[in-house]
Amino acid sequence: MISAQNNLIISKADKGNAVVVLDRANYKHKVHEFLDTGSFSKLPRNPMKSFMKLAKSTVNDCLETLKYFNCSTFNLIPMNPRIPRLYGLPKIHKPECPIRPVVSFINSPVYRLAHWLNTTLRNIVPFDNSYSVINSGDLTDKLRNLEPPPDSFLVSFDVTNLFPSIPSKECLSIVKDLLFDSGIPVSHALNLFSLTELVLDQNFFVFDSDFYAQDSGLAMGSSLSPLLAEIFMNKLEKQIFAHQESGKIIFWYRYVDDVLALFKGSRADLDVFLNFINGLHPNIKFTLEVEKNNSLPFLDLLAIRSDKLSFEIYRNPLARTRLFHLSRTTPRNPRSPHSIH
């Protein structure tokens, strides 16, 4: 949650139980730095009117499918929606304190439709998610009492900018194939595909009274995007483990964009594997972290490698109550006579 008071922005930090106070102009500058990365286009006008026309038309064309799944169409597309809004959470754990962009989809045109599709597709699309975990408890259940083999060590991989990196057209093609394999009538499979495409078409938002469109990737803020990312990554992981380069991976479990793995081999072997997975898709790039002192943090756990793999609760050093003054992240404006105490 972000609060604006006079020329200040008071925000939660991206990670940790911290509050950050930023100069409003500096906050806007950081958000615009993100928007200027080349992945977004400024729109000449508010796109809501034309999108609402498309949304109502698409839903009306799919009424039989909605009835087939016992979905009430009442207010599925709201009469008076709000345009998605972008805000940023400061990443105080990184140099220069960049922001993590967040788009609020609440009460937007396809907000309810995205929630319904998320539930429906999870129930009908046949994809194997054996390489992912739903939470830290699921991870510990899968790895309880595992005995790491000699010459193995813990590693973690992180997918860089997962949602913006996933090509939406390629992802939709995978979803379409899964829908055709689901066993539902073809007409309903095509309609579900159209509704999914509609959710991804709501890729616009407002910031500082300007309208923008996201030019690539899955729509930020959509409740459907995590499932689509899971489906896309699942196919990529099948490619990884169909190749001989993956033979040194003892286990691989991913939570959204973070992977915990056990690797058996040398550091040179690990570098070869990293180059291999980074060459599979031009959009998907992994970063690497290797265990230190036989342990590695992952989610809210500390994985410890000894005779058996064990876990402890991990408390991030940032996870304590702190108030960050704006001077911690930017030089003080010499023109300003005010300071915060």
PDB file of C-alpha atoms in Angstrom, residues 63-338:
ATOM      1  CA  LEU A  63     -22.257 -17.568 -23.263  1.00  0.00           C
ATOM      2  CA  GLU A  64     -22.841 -21.233 -24.095  1.00  0.00           C
ATOM      3  CA  THR A  65     -19.423 -22.150 -22.742  1.00  0.00           C
ATOM      4  CA  LEU A  66     -19.998 -20.154 -19.558  1.00  0.00           C
ATOM      5  CA  LYS A  67     -23.296 -22.005 -19.068  1.00  0.00           C
ATOM      6  CA  TYR A  68     -21.507 -25.314 -19.743  1.00  0.00           C
ATOM      7  CA  PHE A  69     -19.229 -24.571 -16.768  1.00  0.00           C
ATOM      8  CA  ASN A  70     -22.119 -23.287 -14.615  1.00  0.00           C
ATOM      9  CA  CYS A  71     -20.699 -19.792 -14.575  1.00  0.00           C
ATOM     10  CA  SER A  72     -23.043 -16.940 -13.782  1.00  0.00           C
ATOM     11  CA  THR A  73     -22.432 -14.195 -16.317  1.00  0.00           C
ATOM     12  CA  PHE A  74     -23.966 -11.527 -14.056  1.00  0.00           C
ATOM     13  CA  ASN A  75     -21.385  -8.789 -13.625  1.00  0.00           C
ATOM     14  CA  LEU A  76     -18.623 -10.993 -15.039  1.00  0.00           C
ATOM     15  CA  ILE A  77     -17.673  -7.857 -16.944  1.00  0.00           C
ATOM     16  CA  PRO A  78     -18.432  -4.895 -14.618  1.00  0.00           C
ATOM     17  CA  MET A  79     -20.489  -1.950 -15.799  1.00  0.00           C
ATOM     18  CA  ASN A  80     -18.222   0.712 -14.273  1.00  0.00           C
ATOM     19  CA  PRO A  81     -14.708  -0.730 -14.147  1.00  0.00           C
ATOM     20  CA  ARG A  82     -11.566   1.132 -13.231  1.00  0.00           C
ATOM     21  CA  ILE A  83      -8.431   1.159 -15.327  1.00  0.00           C
ATOM     22  CA  PRO A  84      -5.535  -0.886 -13.882  1.00  0.00           C
ATOM     23  CA  ARG A  85      -3.075   1.283 -11.951  1.00  0.00           C
ATOM     24  CA  LEU A  86       0.689   0.911 -11.722  1.00  0.00           C
ATOM     25  CA  TYR A  87       2.650   1.568  -8.556  1.00  0.00           C
ATOM     26  CA  GLY A  88       6.132   0.619  -7.409  1.00  0.00           C
ATOM     27  CA  LEU A  89       7.565  -1.029  -4.293  1.00  0.00           C
ATOM     28  CA  PRO A  90      11.154   0.056  -3.489  1.00  0.00           C
ATOM     29  CA  LYS A  91      13.728  -2.743  -3.563  1.00  0.00           C
ATOM     30  CA  ILE A  92      15.757  -1.590  -0.578  1.00  0.00           C
ATOM     31  CA  HIS A  93      17.896  -4.741  -0.731  1.00  0.00           C
ATOM     32  CA  LYS A  94      19.363  -3.721  -4.107  1.00  0.00           C
ATOM     33  CA  PRO A  95      21.783  -0.941  -5.084  1.00  0.00           C
ATOM     34  CA  GLU A  96      20.176   2.377  -6.103  1.00  0.00           C
ATOM     35  CA  CYS A  97      16.863   1.167  -4.659  1.00  0.00           C
ATOM     36  CA  PRO A  98      14.995   0.355  -7.901  1.00  0.00           C
ATOM     37  CA  ILE A  99      11.263  -0.325  -7.771  1.00  0.00           C
ATOM     38  CA  ARG A 100       9.317  -3.507  -8.343  1.00  0.00           C
ATOM     39  CA  PRO A 101       6.341  -2.657 -10.523  1.00  0.00           C
ATOM     40  CA  VAL A 102       2.909  -3.772  -9.364  1.00  0.00           C
ATOM     41  CA  VAL A 103      -0.312  -3.333 -11.331  1.00  0.00           C
ATOM     42  CA  SER A 104      -3.568  -3.349  -9.402  1.00  0.00           C
ATOM     43  CA  PHE A 105      -6.202  -5.273 -11.385  1.00  0.00           C
ATOM     44  CA  ILE A 106      -8.907  -4.830  -8.744  1.00  0.00           C
ATOM     45  CA  ASN A 107     -12.250  -3.879 -10.338  1.00  0.00           C
ATOM     46  CA  SER A 108     -10.653  -3.714 -13.776  1.00  0.00           C
ATOM     47  CA  PRO A 109     -12.648  -4.972 -16.812  1.00  0.00           C
ATOM     48  CA  VAL A 110     -11.421  -8.603 -16.707  1.00  0.00           C
ATOM     49  CA  TYR A 111     -10.660  -8.841 -12.982  1.00  0.00           C
ATOM     50  CA  ARG A 112     -13.469 -11.335 -12.266  1.00  0.00           C
ATOM     51  CA  LEU A 113     -13.024 -13.155 -15.552  1.00  0.00           C
ATOM     52  CA  ALA A 114      -9.322 -13.730 -14.798  1.00  0.00           C
ATOM     53  CA  HIS A 115     -10.213 -15.237 -11.402  1.00  0.00           C
ATOM     54  CA  TRP A 116     -12.803 -17.535 -12.979  1.00  0.00           C
ATOM     55  CA  LEU A 117     -10.435 -18.675 -15.725  1.00  0.00           C
ATOM     56  CA  ASN A 118      -7.684 -19.309 -13.197  1.00  0.00           C
ATOM     57  CA  THR A 119      -9.916 -21.757 -11.338  1.00  0.00           C
ATOM     58  CA  THR A 120     -11.445 -23.329 -14.449  1.00  0.00           C
ATOM     59  CA  LEU A 121      -8.207 -23.903 -16.355  1.00  0.00           C
ATOM     60  CA  ARG A 122      -6.514 -25.410 -13.305  1.00  0.00           C
ATOM     61  CA  ASN A 123      -9.306 -27.969 -13.152  1.00  0.00           C
ATOM     62  CA  ILE A 124      -9.290 -29.002 -16.803  1.00  0.00           C
ATOM     63  CA  VAL A 125      -5.917 -28.481 -18.488  1.00  0.00           C
ATOM     64  CA  PRO A 126      -3.763 -31.631 -18.307  1.00  0.00           C
ATOM     65  CA  PHE A 127      -0.244 -30.475 -17.470  1.00  0.00           C
ATOM     66  CA  ASP A 128       2.292 -32.173 -15.217  1.00  0.00           C
ATOM     67  CA  ASN A 129       3.719 -29.853 -12.562  1.00  0.00           C
ATOM     68  CA  SER A 130       6.105 -32.366 -11.000  1.00  0.00           C
ATOM     69  CA  TYR A 131       8.932 -29.814 -11.102  1.00  0.00           C
ATOM     70  CA  SER A 132       7.140 -27.190  -9.014  1.00  0.00           C
ATOM     71  CA  VAL A 133       6.018 -26.781  -5.401  1.00  0.00           C
ATOM     72  CA  ILE A 134       3.079 -24.831  -4.032  1.00  0.00           C
ATOM     73  CA  ASN A 135       4.789 -23.628  -0.839  1.00  0.00           C
ATOM     74  CA  SER A 136       7.668 -24.349   1.546  1.00  0.00           C
ATOM     75  CA  GLY A 137       5.673 -27.102   3.284  1.00  0.00           C
ATOM     76  CA  ASP A 138       5.224 -28.916  -0.012  1.00  0.00           C
ATOM     77  CA  LEU A 139       8.975 -28.638  -0.621  1.00  0.00           C
ATOM     78  CA  THR A 140       9.933 -30.150   2.734  1.00  0.00           C
ATOM     79  CA  ASP A 141       7.432 -32.984   2.252  1.00  0.00           C
ATOM     80  CA  LYS A 142       9.034 -33.861  -1.082  1.00  0.00           C
ATOM     81  CA  LEU A 143      12.596 -33.750   0.246  1.00  0.00           C
ATOM     82  CA  ARG A 144      12.196 -35.123   3.760  1.00  0.00           C
ATOM     83  CA  ASN A 145      15.009 -37.532   4.699  1.00  0.00           C
ATOM     84  CA  LEU A 146      16.733 -37.217   1.322  1.00  0.00           C
ATOM     85  CA  GLU A 147      20.394 -38.260   1.566  1.00  0.00           C
ATOM     86  CA  PRO A 148      22.560 -36.073  -0.708  1.00  0.00           C
ATOM     87  CA  PRO A 149      25.068 -38.175  -2.685  1.00  0.00           C
ATOM     88  CA  PRO A 150      28.804 -37.457  -2.428  1.00  0.00           C
ATOM     89  CA  ASP A 151      30.130 -34.517  -4.475  1.00  0.00           C
ATOM     90  CA  SER A 152      26.710 -32.868  -4.591  1.00  0.00           C
ATOM     91  CA  PHE A 153      25.831 -29.345  -3.499  1.00  0.00           C
ATOM     92  CA  LEU A 154      22.793 -27.103  -3.243  1.00  0.00           C
ATOM     93  CA  VAL A 155      22.133 -24.450  -5.868  1.00  0.00           C
ATOM     94  CA  SER A 156      19.315 -22.084  -6.634  1.00  0.00           C
ATOM     95  CA  PHE A 157      18.295 -20.648  -9.994  1.00  0.00           C
ATOM     96  CA  ASP A 158      16.231 -17.516 -10.430  1.00  0.00           C
ATOM     97  CA  VAL A 159      14.343 -16.679 -13.629  1.00  0.00           C
ATOM     98  CA  THR A 160      15.026 -13.057 -14.502  1.00  0.00           C
ATOM     99  CA  ASN A 161      11.808 -10.992 -14.861  1.00  0.00           C
ATOM    100  CA  LEU A 162       9.642 -14.070 -15.382  1.00  0.00           C
ATOM    101  CA  PHE A 163       6.233 -12.582 -16.241  1.00  0.00           C
ATOM    102  CA  PRO A 164       7.485  -9.865 -18.632  1.00  0.00           C
ATOM    103  CA  SER A 165       9.815 -12.401 -20.293  1.00  0.00           C
ATOM    104  CA  ILE A 166       7.200 -14.979 -21.257  1.00  0.00           C
ATOM    105  CA  PRO A 167       6.074 -14.477 -24.876  1.00  0.00           C
ATOM    106  CA  SER A 168       2.298 -14.233 -24.682  1.00  0.00           C
ATOM    107  CA  LYS A 169       1.584 -15.666 -28.150  1.00  0.00           C
ATOM    108  CA  GLU A 170       3.778 -18.692 -27.532  1.00  0.00           C
ATOM    109  CA  CYS A 171       2.189 -19.200 -24.119  1.00  0.00           C
ATOM    110  CA  LEU A 172      -1.315 -18.959 -25.612  1.00  0.00           C
ATOM    111  CA  SER A 173      -0.373 -21.582 -28.198  1.00  0.00           C
ATOM    112  CA  ILE A 174       0.604 -23.985 -25.392  1.00  0.00           C
ATOM    113  CA  VAL A 175      -2.693 -23.289 -23.598  1.00  0.00           C
ATOM    114  CA  LYS A 176      -4.632 -23.913 -26.806  1.00  0.00           C
ATOM    115  CA  ASP A 177      -2.988 -27.319 -27.271  1.00  0.00           C
ATOM    116  CA  LEU A 178      -3.747 -28.229 -23.659  1.00  0.00           C
ATOM    117  CA  LEU A 179      -7.391 -27.209 -24.053  1.00  0.00           C
ATOM    118  CA  PHE A 180      -7.734 -29.438 -27.115  1.00  0.00           C
ATOM    119  CA  ASP A 181      -6.225 -32.315 -25.105  1.00  0.00           C
ATOM    120  CA  SER A 182      -8.537 -31.725 -22.128  1.00  0.00           C
ATOM    121  CA  GLY A 183     -11.470 -33.744 -23.485  1.00  0.00           C
ATOM    122  CA  ILE A 184     -14.021 -30.892 -23.429  1.00  0.00           C
ATOM    123  CA  PRO A 185     -15.983 -30.121 -26.608  1.00  0.00           C
ATOM    124  CA  VAL A 186     -13.924 -28.276 -29.215  1.00  0.00           C
ATOM    125  CA  SER A 187     -16.302 -25.305 -29.273  1.00  0.00           C
ATOM    126  CA  HIS A 188     -15.827 -24.777 -25.544  1.00  0.00           C
ATOM    127  CA  ALA A 189     -12.059 -25.206 -25.852  1.00  0.00           C
ATOM    128  CA  LEU A 190     -11.998 -22.455 -28.483  1.00  0.00           C
ATOM    129  CA  ASN A 191     -14.157 -20.173 -26.350  1.00  0.00           C
ATOM    130  CA  LEU A 192     -11.950 -20.664 -23.277  1.00  0.00           C
ATOM    131  CA  PHE A 193      -8.991 -19.814 -25.461  1.00  0.00           C
ATOM    132  CA  SER A 194     -10.736 -16.607 -26.619  1.00  0.00           C
ATOM    133  CA  LEU A 195     -11.473 -15.610 -23.022  1.00  0.00           C
ATOM    134  CA  THR A 196      -7.868 -16.280 -22.011  1.00  0.00           C
ATOM    135  CA  GLU A 197      -6.690 -14.170 -24.930  1.00  0.00           C
ATOM    136  CA  LEU A 198      -9.043 -11.400 -23.792  1.00  0.00           C
ATOM    137  CA  VAL A 199      -7.498 -11.371 -20.303  1.00  0.00           C
ATOM    138  CA  LEU A 200      -4.023 -11.002 -21.801  1.00  0.00           C
ATOM    139  CA  ASP A 201      -5.290  -8.196 -24.041  1.00  0.00           C
ATOM    140  CA  GLN A 202      -5.925  -6.118 -20.919  1.00  0.00           C
ATOM    141  CA  ASN A 203      -2.250  -5.177 -20.875  1.00  0.00           C
ATOM    142  CA  PHE A 204      -2.700  -1.447 -20.255  1.00  0.00           C
ATOM    143  CA  PHE A 205      -2.547   0.688 -17.122  1.00  0.00           C
ATOM    144  CA  VAL A 206      -2.294   4.253 -15.895  1.00  0.00           C
ATOM    145  CA  PHE A 207       0.523   5.958 -14.030  1.00  0.00           C
ATOM    146  CA  ASP A 208       0.748   9.649 -13.162  1.00  0.00           C
ATOM    147  CA  SER A 209      -2.270  10.391 -15.411  1.00  0.00           C
ATOM    148  CA  ASP A 210      -0.573   8.811 -18.453  1.00  0.00           C
ATOM    149  CA  PHE A 211      -1.762   5.619 -20.150  1.00  0.00           C
ATOM    150  CA  TYR A 212       0.638   2.814 -21.091  1.00  0.00           C
ATOM    151  CA  ALA A 213       0.495  -0.568 -22.795  1.00  0.00           C
ATOM    152  CA  GLN A 214       2.739  -3.504 -21.928  1.00  0.00           C
ATOM    153  CA  ASP A 215       4.257  -4.561 -25.246  1.00  0.00           C
ATOM    154  CA  SER A 216       5.399  -8.055 -24.266  1.00  0.00           C
ATOM    155  CA  GLY A 217       5.031 -10.697 -21.612  1.00  0.00           C
ATOM    156  CA  LEU A 218       2.135 -11.735 -19.420  1.00  0.00           C
ATOM    157  CA  ALA A 219      -0.113  -9.002 -18.065  1.00  0.00           C
ATOM    158  CA  MET A 220       1.224  -7.663 -14.760  1.00  0.00           C
ATOM    159  CA  GLY A 221      -1.320  -7.876 -11.947  1.00  0.00           C
ATOM    160  CA  SER A 222      -3.569 -10.478 -13.555  1.00  0.00           C
ATOM    161  CA  SER A 223      -4.526 -13.416 -11.327  1.00  0.00           C
ATOM    162  CA  LEU A 224      -4.296 -15.611 -14.430  1.00  0.00           C
ATOM    163  CA  SER A 225      -0.641 -14.794 -15.180  1.00  0.00           C
ATOM    164  CA  PRO A 226       0.859 -17.102 -12.498  1.00  0.00           C
ATOM    165  CA  LEU A 227      -0.953 -20.115 -13.976  1.00  0.00           C
ATOM    166  CA  LEU A 228       0.092 -19.213 -17.527  1.00  0.00           C
ATOM    167  CA  ALA A 229       3.682 -18.779 -16.344  1.00  0.00           C
ATOM    168  CA  GLU A 230       3.491 -22.201 -14.665  1.00  0.00           C
ATOM    169  CA  ILE A 231       2.237 -23.820 -17.873  1.00  0.00           C
ATOM    170  CA  PHE A 232       4.984 -22.178 -19.934  1.00  0.00           C
ATOM    171  CA  MET A 233       7.761 -23.045 -17.476  1.00  0.00           C
ATOM    172  CA  ASN A 234       6.509 -26.611 -17.200  1.00  0.00           C
ATOM    173  CA  LYS A 235       7.034 -27.119 -20.930  1.00  0.00           C
ATOM    174  CA  LEU A 236      10.492 -25.558 -20.730  1.00  0.00           C
ATOM    175  CA  GLU A 237      11.418 -27.821 -17.814  1.00  0.00           C
ATOM    176  CA  LYS A 238      10.388 -30.872 -19.822  1.00  0.00           C
ATOM    177  CA  GLN A 239      12.883 -29.736 -22.459  1.00  0.00           C
ATOM    178  CA  ILE A 240      15.564 -29.357 -19.799  1.00  0.00           C
ATOM    179  CA  PHE A 241      15.090 -32.839 -18.383  1.00  0.00           C
ATOM    180  CA  ALA A 242      14.807 -34.500 -21.773  1.00  0.00           C
ATOM    181  CA  HIS A 243      18.443 -33.525 -22.408  1.00  0.00           C
ATOM    182  CA  GLN A 244      21.543 -35.324 -21.160  1.00  0.00           C
ATOM    183  CA  GLU A 245      22.892 -32.097 -19.629  1.00  0.00           C
ATOM    184  CA  SER A 246      20.306 -32.481 -16.848  1.00  0.00           C
ATOM    185  CA  GLY A 247      21.767 -35.827 -15.727  1.00  0.00           C
ATOM    186  CA  LYS A 248      23.707 -34.153 -12.910  1.00  0.00           C
ATOM    187  CA  ILE A 249      20.550 -32.672 -11.347  1.00  0.00           C
ATOM    188  CA  ILE A 250      19.458 -34.806  -8.354  1.00  0.00           C
ATOM    189  CA  PHE A 251      16.297 -32.775  -7.777  1.00  0.00           C
ATOM    190  CA  TRP A 252      14.807 -29.554  -9.131  1.00  0.00           C
ATOM    191  CA  TYR A 253      11.834 -27.818  -7.501  1.00  0.00           C
ATOM    192  CA  ARG A 254      10.553 -24.421  -8.589  1.00  0.00           C
ATOM    193  CA  TYR A 255       8.296 -21.949  -6.817  1.00  0.00           C
ATOM    194  CA  VAL A 256       7.145 -19.413  -9.455  1.00  0.00           C
ATOM    195  CA  ASP A 257      10.550 -18.057 -10.604  1.00  0.00           C
ATOM    196  CA  ASP A 258      12.846 -19.513  -7.910  1.00  0.00           C
ATOM    197  CA  VAL A 259      14.362 -22.990  -8.196  1.00  0.00           C
ATOM    198  CA  LEU A 260      16.071 -25.090  -5.530  1.00  0.00           C
ATOM    199  CA  ALA A 261      18.203 -27.895  -6.926  1.00  0.00           C
ATOM    200  CA  LEU A 262      20.826 -30.413  -5.865  1.00  0.00           C
ATOM    201  CA  PHE A 263      23.699 -30.717  -8.347  1.00  0.00           C
ATOM    202  CA  LYS A 264      26.223 -33.572  -8.504  1.00  0.00           C
ATOM    203  CA  GLY A 265      29.429 -32.610 -10.242  1.00  0.00           C
ATOM    204  CA  SER A 266      32.068 -29.899 -10.368  1.00  0.00           C
ATOM    205  CA  ARG A 267      31.606 -26.132 -10.516  1.00  0.00           C
ATOM    206  CA  ALA A 268      32.721 -26.305 -14.149  1.00  0.00           C
ATOM    207  CA  ASP A 269      29.951 -28.836 -14.806  1.00  0.00           C
ATOM    208  CA  LEU A 270      27.485 -26.449 -13.172  1.00  0.00           C
ATOM    209  CA  ASP A 271      28.601 -23.595 -15.423  1.00  0.00           C
ATOM    210  CA  VAL A 272      28.044 -25.823 -18.463  1.00  0.00           C
ATOM    211  CA  PHE A 273      24.534 -26.633 -17.222  1.00  0.00           C
ATOM    212  CA  LEU A 274      23.759 -22.946 -16.603  1.00  0.00           C
ATOM    213  CA  ASN A 275      24.838 -22.088 -20.138  1.00  0.00           C
ATOM    214  CA  PHE A 276      22.666 -24.926 -21.428  1.00  0.00           C
ATOM    215  CA  ILE A 277      19.451 -23.795 -19.727  1.00  0.00           C
ATOM    216  CA  ASN A 278      20.111 -20.174 -20.670  1.00  0.00           C
ATOM    217  CA  GLY A 279      20.340 -21.210 -24.299  1.00  0.00           C
ATOM    218  CA  LEU A 280      17.012 -23.040 -24.473  1.00  0.00           C
ATOM    219  CA  HIS A 281      14.803 -19.970 -24.986  1.00  0.00           C
ATOM    220  CA  PRO A 282      15.848 -16.452 -26.027  1.00  0.00           C
ATOM    221  CA  ASN A 283      13.508 -14.833 -23.472  1.00  0.00           C
ATOM    222  CA  ILE A 284      14.166 -16.976 -20.392  1.00  0.00           C
ATOM    223  CA  LYS A 285      17.400 -16.398 -18.521  1.00  0.00           C
ATOM    224  CA  PHE A 286      18.455 -17.914 -15.188  1.00  0.00           C
ATOM    225  CA  THR A 287      20.793 -16.519 -12.562  1.00  0.00           C
ATOM    226  CA  LEU A 288      22.661 -18.818 -10.177  1.00  0.00           C
ATOM    227  CA  GLU A 289      23.439 -18.953  -6.458  1.00  0.00           C
ATOM    228  CA  VAL A 290      25.549 -21.694  -4.860  1.00  0.00           C
ATOM    229  CA  GLU A 291      25.387 -22.906  -1.249  1.00  0.00           C
ATOM    230  CA  LYS A 292      27.647 -21.392   1.393  1.00  0.00           C
ATOM    231  CA  ASN A 293      28.728 -23.404   4.432  1.00  0.00           C
ATOM    232  CA  ASN A 294      26.573 -26.318   3.205  1.00  0.00           C
ATOM    233  CA  SER A 295      23.390 -24.232   3.350  1.00  0.00           C
ATOM    234  CA  LEU A 296      21.261 -22.113   1.055  1.00  0.00           C
ATOM    235  CA  PRO A 297      18.177 -19.942   1.744  1.00  0.00           C
ATOM    236  CA  PHE A 298      15.087 -20.702  -0.328  1.00  0.00           C
ATOM    237  CA  LEU A 299      11.641 -19.144   0.215  1.00  0.00           C
ATOM    238  CA  ASP A 300      11.327 -18.853   4.022  1.00  0.00           C
ATOM    239  CA  LEU A 301      13.596 -21.836   4.648  1.00  0.00           C
ATOM    240  CA  LEU A 302      17.289 -22.492   5.050  1.00  0.00           C
ATOM    241  CA  ALA A 303      18.195 -25.740   3.284  1.00  0.00           C
ATOM    242  CA  ILE A 304      21.086 -27.524   5.022  1.00  0.00           C
ATOM    243  CA  ARG A 305      23.103 -30.281   3.350  1.00  0.00           C
ATOM    244  CA  SER A 306      24.706 -32.907   5.570  1.00  0.00           C
ATOM    245  CA  ASP A 307      24.181 -36.684   5.796  1.00  0.00           C
ATOM    246  CA  LYS A 308      20.512 -35.847   5.235  1.00  0.00           C
ATOM    247  CA  LEU A 309      18.889 -32.773   3.789  1.00  0.00           C
ATOM    248  CA  SER A 310      17.240 -30.703   6.503  1.00  0.00           C
ATOM    249  CA  PHE A 311      15.476 -27.359   6.746  1.00  0.00           C
ATOM    250  CA  GLU A 312      15.282 -24.529   9.251  1.00  0.00           C
ATOM    251  CA  ILE A 313      13.162 -21.405   9.286  1.00  0.00           C
ATOM    252  CA  TYR A 314      15.074 -18.639   7.545  1.00  0.00           C
ATOM    253  CA  ARG A 315      14.669 -15.053   8.641  1.00  0.00           C
ATOM    254  CA  ASN A 316      15.817 -12.552   6.048  1.00  0.00           C
ATOM    255  CA  PRO A 317      18.000  -9.814   7.583  1.00  0.00           C
ATOM    256  CA  LEU A 318      15.575  -7.290   6.072  1.00  0.00           C
ATOM    257  CA  ALA A 319      12.599  -8.837   7.882  1.00  0.00           C
ATOM    258  CA  ARG A 320      12.459  -6.469  10.797  1.00  0.00           C
ATOM    259  CA  THR A 321      10.645  -3.218  11.356  1.00  0.00           C
ATOM    260  CA  ARG A 322      12.615  -0.323   9.955  1.00  0.00           C
ATOM    261  CA  LEU A 323      11.902   3.153   8.627  1.00  0.00           C
ATOM    262  CA  PHE A 324      14.088   4.194   5.708  1.00  0.00           C
ATOM    263  CA  HIS A 325      14.644   7.903   5.252  1.00  0.00           C
ATOM    264  CA  LEU A 326      14.721   9.072   1.656  1.00  0.00           C
ATOM    265  CA  SER A 327      18.357  10.129   2.135  1.00  0.00           C
ATOM    266  CA  ARG A 328      19.272   6.431   2.466  1.00  0.00           C
ATOM    267  CA  THR A 329      18.450   5.916  -1.205  1.00  0.00           C
ATOM    268  CA  THR A 330      18.957   9.327  -2.834  1.00  0.00           C
ATOM    269  CA  PRO A 331      20.984  12.468  -2.119  1.00  0.00           C
ATOM    270  CA  ARG A 332      19.046  15.071  -0.173  1.00  0.00           C
ATOM    271  CA  ASN A 333      17.643  17.871  -2.301  1.00  0.00           C
ATOM    272  CA  PRO A 334      19.712  20.897  -1.264  1.00  0.00           C
ATOM    273  CA  ARG A 335      16.822  23.193  -2.120  1.00  0.00           C
ATOM    274  CA  SER A 336      14.558  21.596   0.424  1.00  0.00           C
ATOM    275  CA  PRO A 337      14.621  23.172   3.872  1.00  0.00           C
ATOM    276  CA  HIS A 338      12.725  20.271   5.387  1.00  0.00           C
TER     277      HIS A 338
END
